[in-house]
Tab-separated table of C-alpha atoms in Angstrom:
chain	number	residue	atom	x	y	z
A	214	UNK	CA	-25.294	188.906	32.944
A	215	UNK	CA	-28.944	189.379	33.345
A	216	UNK	CA	-29.736	189.538	29.522
A	217	UNK	CA	-28.429	186.339	29.796
A	218	UNK	CA	-30.202	185.148	32.685
A	219	UNK	CA	-33.836	186.005	30.779
A	220	UNK	CA	-32.825	184.393	27.433
A	221	UNK	CA	-32.175	181.155	28.886
A	222	UNK	CA	-35.653	181.703	31.021
A	223	UNK	CA	-37.801	181.954	28.122
A	224	UNK	CA	-35.855	179.937	25.963
A	225	UNK	CA	-36.905	177.075	28.864
A	226	UNK	CA	-40.757	177.524	28.886
A	227	UNK	CA	-41.118	178.591	25.506
A	228	UNK	CA	-39.295	174.530	25.104
A	229	UNK	CA	-41.444	173.875	28.387
A	230	UNK	CA	-44.699	174.955	27.299
A	231	UNK	CA	-44.558	173.487	23.343
A	232	UNK	CA	-44.589	169.973	24.650
A	233	UNK	CA	-46.736	169.769	27.503
A	234	UNK	CA	-49.033	170.900	24.688
A	235	UNK	CA	-47.478	167.978	21.911
A	236	UNK	CA	-48.029	164.699	24.977
A	237	UNK	CA	-50.635	164.388	28.014
A	238	UNK	CA	-47.091	162.115	29.979
A	239	UNK	CA	-45.006	165.419	29.335
A	240	UNK	CA	-45.647	167.574	33.366
A	241	UNK	CA	-44.406	171.264	33.993
A	242	UNK	CA	-42.957	171.353	37.328
A	243	UNK	CA	-41.628	173.886	40.079
A	244	UNK	CA	-39.214	173.231	42.319
A	245	UNK	CA	-37.912	174.702	45.720
A	246	UNK	CA	-34.971	173.751	48.225
A	247	UNK	CA	-31.876	173.584	50.309
A	248	UNK	CA	-28.469	173.183	48.829
A	249	UNK	CA	-24.597	173.237	50.902
A	250	UNK	CA	-21.818	173.860	48.594
A	251	UNK	CA	-18.213	173.099	48.772
A	252	UNK	CA	-15.312	174.608	46.959
A	253	UNK	CA	-13.147	171.348	46.691
A	254	UNK	CA	-9.565	173.346	45.761
A	255	UNK	CA	-5.821	173.240	46.630
A	256	UNK	CA	-5.822	176.701	47.312
A	257	UNK	CA	-7.443	177.905	49.401
A	258	UNK	CA	-8.745	176.331	53.256
A	259	UNK	CA	-12.525	175.929	51.957
A	260	UNK	CA	-16.212	174.946	53.533
A	261	UNK	CA	-19.324	175.007	53.383
A	262	UNK	CA	-22.145	176.066	53.683
A	263	UNK	CA	-26.206	176.447	53.613
A	264	UNK	CA	-28.330	178.563	49.826
A	265	UNK	CA	-31.674	177.879	48.495
A	266	UNK	CA	-32.000	177.400	44.169
A	267	UNK	CA	-35.072	176.643	42.568
A	268	UNK	CA	-37.132	177.152	39.239
A	269	UNK	CA	-38.622	175.704	36.533
A	270	UNK	CA	-38.580	171.752	34.826
A	271	UNK	CA	-40.968	169.823	32.780
A	272	UNK	CA	-40.653	166.133	32.730
A	273	UNK	CA	-41.401	164.174	29.482
A	274	UNK	CA	-41.936	160.588	28.393
A	275	UNK	CA	-38.919	159.297	26.673
A	276	UNK	CA	-39.145	155.777	26.221
A	277	UNK	CA	-40.632	152.815	28.399
A	278	UNK	CA	-38.972	153.019	31.333
A	279	UNK	CA	-36.775	155.974	30.265
A	280	UNK	CA	-38.193	160.235	30.757
A	281	UNK	CA	-36.421	163.510	30.201
A	282	UNK	CA	-36.128	165.476	32.025
A	283	UNK	CA	-35.083	170.079	31.050
A	284	UNK	CA	-35.058	172.755	32.893
A	285	UNK	CA	-33.826	176.235	34.523
A	286	UNK	CA	-32.317	176.624	38.327
A	287	UNK	CA	-31.601	179.613	39.385
A	288	UNK	CA	-29.057	179.251	42.406
A	289	UNK	CA	-27.939	181.661	45.224
A	290	UNK	CA	-25.162	178.977	46.400
A	291	UNK	CA	-22.793	180.139	49.397
A	292	UNK	CA	-18.558	178.956	50.777
A	293	UNK	CA	-16.915	180.108	52.608
A	294	UNK	CA	-13.071	180.410	52.755
A	295	UNK	CA	-10.656	181.028	56.191
A	296	UNK	CA	-8.310	184.395	56.169
A	297	UNK	CA	-4.632	184.458	57.506
A	298	UNK	CA	-5.931	184.474	61.372
A	299	UNK	CA	-8.399	181.639	61.334
A	300	UNK	CA	-11.130	183.711	60.318
A	301	UNK	CA	-14.905	181.924	57.921
A	302	UNK	CA	-14.608	184.303	54.983
A	303	UNK	CA	-18.406	183.922	53.618
A	304	UNK	CA	-18.870	183.920	49.726
A	305	UNK	CA	-22.166	183.961	47.313
A	306	UNK	CA	-22.021	183.083	43.986
A	307	UNK	CA	-25.196	183.856	42.340
A	308	UNK	CA	-26.693	182.271	39.019
A	309	UNK	CA	-28.810	180.202	36.320
A	310	UNK	CA	-28.428	176.791	35.373
A	311	UNK	CA	-29.700	174.363	32.533
A	312	UNK	CA	-30.180	171.147	32.730
A	313	UNK	CA	-30.554	167.689	29.806
A	314	UNK	CA	-31.094	164.726	32.496
A	315	UNK	CA	-32.303	161.041	31.667
A	316	UNK	CA	-35.071	159.542	33.913
A	317	UNK	CA	-34.309	156.124	34.891
A	318	UNK	CA	-39.073	155.211	36.809
A	319	UNK	CA	-38.091	152.472	38.666
A	320	UNK	CA	-41.589	153.014	39.932
A	321	UNK	CA	-43.060	154.565	37.151
A	322	UNK	CA	-45.290	158.109	39.063
A	323	UNK	CA	-43.064	156.979	42.115
A	324	UNK	CA	-39.569	157.146	41.999
A	325	UNK	CA	-36.847	157.882	39.225
A	326	UNK	CA	-32.829	157.702	39.036
A	327	UNK	CA	-32.169	161.079	37.180
A	328	UNK	CA	-28.379	161.694	35.886
A	329	UNK	CA	-26.777	164.044	33.114
A	330	UNK	CA	-25.432	167.664	32.430
A	331	UNK	CA	-26.141	171.412	33.387
A	332	UNK	CA	-24.039	174.271	32.148
A	333	UNK	CA	-24.226	176.615	34.106
A	334	UNK	CA	-23.225	180.282	33.964
A	335	UNK	CA	-22.607	182.493	37.361
A	336	UNK	CA	-22.334	185.840	38.004
A	337	UNK	CA	-19.591	187.169	40.061
A	338	UNK	CA	-19.430	186.474	43.405
A	339	UNK	CA	-20.317	188.514	47.056
A	340	UNK	CA	-18.087	188.707	49.317
A	341	UNK	CA	-19.261	191.492	52.966
A	342	UNK	CA	-17.248	194.864	52.752
A	343	UNK	CA	-15.766	193.931	56.080
A	344	UNK	CA	-14.392	191.611	54.737
A	345	UNK	CA	-12.638	192.514	52.157
A	346	UNK	CA	-8.789	193.123	51.974
A	347	UNK	CA	-8.998	190.063	54.517
A	348	UNK	CA	-6.061	187.734	53.848
A	349	UNK	CA	-6.835	184.163	52.691
A	350	UNK	CA	-5.436	181.859	53.927
A	351	UNK	CA	-1.745	180.494	52.709
A	352	UNK	CA	-1.502	182.607	50.134
A	353	UNK	CA	-1.328	187.388	50.139
A	354	UNK	CA	-4.431	187.050	47.986
A	355	UNK	CA	-7.626	189.718	49.823
A	356	UNK	CA	-10.667	188.222	50.042
A	357	UNK	CA	-12.329	190.061	47.191
A	358	UNK	CA	-9.833	189.819	44.395
A	359	UNK	CA	-10.970	186.259	43.273
A	360	UNK	CA	-14.764	186.964	43.098
A	361	UNK	CA	-14.679	186.855	39.521
A	362	UNK	CA	-14.849	184.069	38.077
A	363	UNK	CA	-14.716	181.329	35.488
A	364	UNK	CA	-18.378	182.015	33.258
A	365	UNK	CA	-19.698	179.260	32.774
A	366	UNK	CA	-19.093	175.910	33.804
A	367	UNK	CA	-20.138	172.329	33.552
A	368	UNK	CA	-21.860	169.767	36.257
A	369	UNK	CA	-22.893	167.037	36.143
A	370	UNK	CA	-26.199	165.907	38.081
A	371	UNK	CA	-26.721	162.834	40.358
A	372	UNK	CA	-29.826	162.472	41.766
A	373	UNK	CA	-34.223	160.547	43.171
A	374	UNK	CA	-37.078	161.907	43.471
A	375	UNK	CA	-39.776	160.350	44.854
A	376	UNK	CA	-43.960	160.890	45.546
A	377	UNK	CA	-46.765	161.165	43.828
A	378	UNK	CA	-47.574	162.538	40.040
A	379	UNK	CA	-48.529	165.814	41.480
A	380	UNK	CA	-45.782	167.140	44.450
A	381	UNK	CA	-41.781	164.734	44.661
A	382	UNK	CA	-39.069	165.137	47.066
A	383	UNK	CA	-35.710	165.937	45.031
A	384	UNK	CA	-32.093	164.896	46.444
A	385	UNK	CA	-29.962	165.371	43.906
A	386	UNK	CA	-25.362	166.460	44.283
A	387	UNK	CA	-24.270	167.901	41.123
A	388	UNK	CA	-19.980	167.718	40.404
A	389	UNK	CA	-18.506	170.191	38.568
A	390	UNK	CA	-16.056	169.185	36.064
A	391	UNK	CA	-14.505	171.889	35.036
A	392	UNK	CA	-12.160	174.029	36.856
A	393	UNK	CA	-14.332	177.588	38.626
A	394	UNK	CA	-11.405	179.286	39.173
A	395	UNK	CA	-9.733	179.047	35.545
A	396	UNK	CA	-10.502	182.514	35.065
A	397	UNK	CA	-7.873	183.725	38.181
A	398	UNK	CA	-4.905	182.186	35.800
A	399	UNK	CA	-5.995	185.257	33.469
A	400	UNK	CA	-3.940	187.578	36.157
A	401	UNK	CA	-0.623	186.794	36.274
A	402	UNK	CA	-0.090	188.934	39.388
A	403	UNK	CA	-2.611	186.862	40.777
A	404	UNK	CA	-0.525	184.564	40.999
A	405	UNK	CA	2.206	185.876	41.364
A	406	UNK	CA	0.022	185.752	45.407
A	407	UNK	CA	-1.407	182.965	45.143
A	408	UNK	CA	3.148	181.230	45.761
A	409	UNK	CA	3.551	180.924	41.635
A	410	UNK	CA	0.342	178.211	41.464
A	411	UNK	CA	-1.838	178.582	39.498
A	412	UNK	CA	-6.426	178.740	40.607
A	413	UNK	CA	-7.837	175.507	40.222
A	414	UNK	CA	-11.637	174.662	42.420
A	415	UNK	CA	-14.145	172.548	41.361
A	416	UNK	CA	-17.787	172.653	43.296
A	417	UNK	CA	-19.693	170.744	44.906
A	418	UNK	CA	-23.295	171.192	45.650
A	419	UNK	CA	-26.235	168.969	47.623
A	420	UNK	CA	-29.547	169.798	47.297
A	421	UNK	CA	-32.924	168.496	48.563
A	422	UNK	CA	-35.384	170.292	46.886
A	423	UNK	CA	-39.591	169.292	46.814
A	424	UNK	CA	-41.287	169.846	42.850
A	425	UNK	CA	-44.470	170.455	42.032
A	426	UNK	CA	-45.574	169.328	39.100
A	427	UNK	CA	-48.997	170.937	36.826
């Protein structure tokens, strides 16, 4: 996992700096902010929680009022699932996202609308040791048995950024269009504990960030 993240970071940084030297309109951005993540699923009772994310991006002129943005974000997302005794069991998901976005400049250098696909590389979810053996509501599954989720998932990004050339506020939403729980379906014994149902879940994440362009 660490090797994959390091390779992705090296690739995106190399491309970004190469493009920065190629066109004056390109800018390298450093971003940081908070997020609220929800898991949309019928298998469990889920609640959103607060996390954070940050990373690097390159914005480049494309055509007329259009720009392109590509970059990488490291994230630490949280959500909670309810136990059979109505307790919140908090899950933490960490990983990296690689995005390639189109950006329409509503007001040049000040306001833009951004959208496009995001590739998400997920680590194994974490749950507190005190919660590992708690049973998830509506199932016979212990909390730590669903942490090994799908490594790769895909999101769609829609957002708006506003500010100056050097500092911008960014508000965006990402919806996971792939089933992040699909890997759990390979374990027939686990599906049996889930009332025989298949696992299906999609992540939704709203982010508020500040980006500083170099």
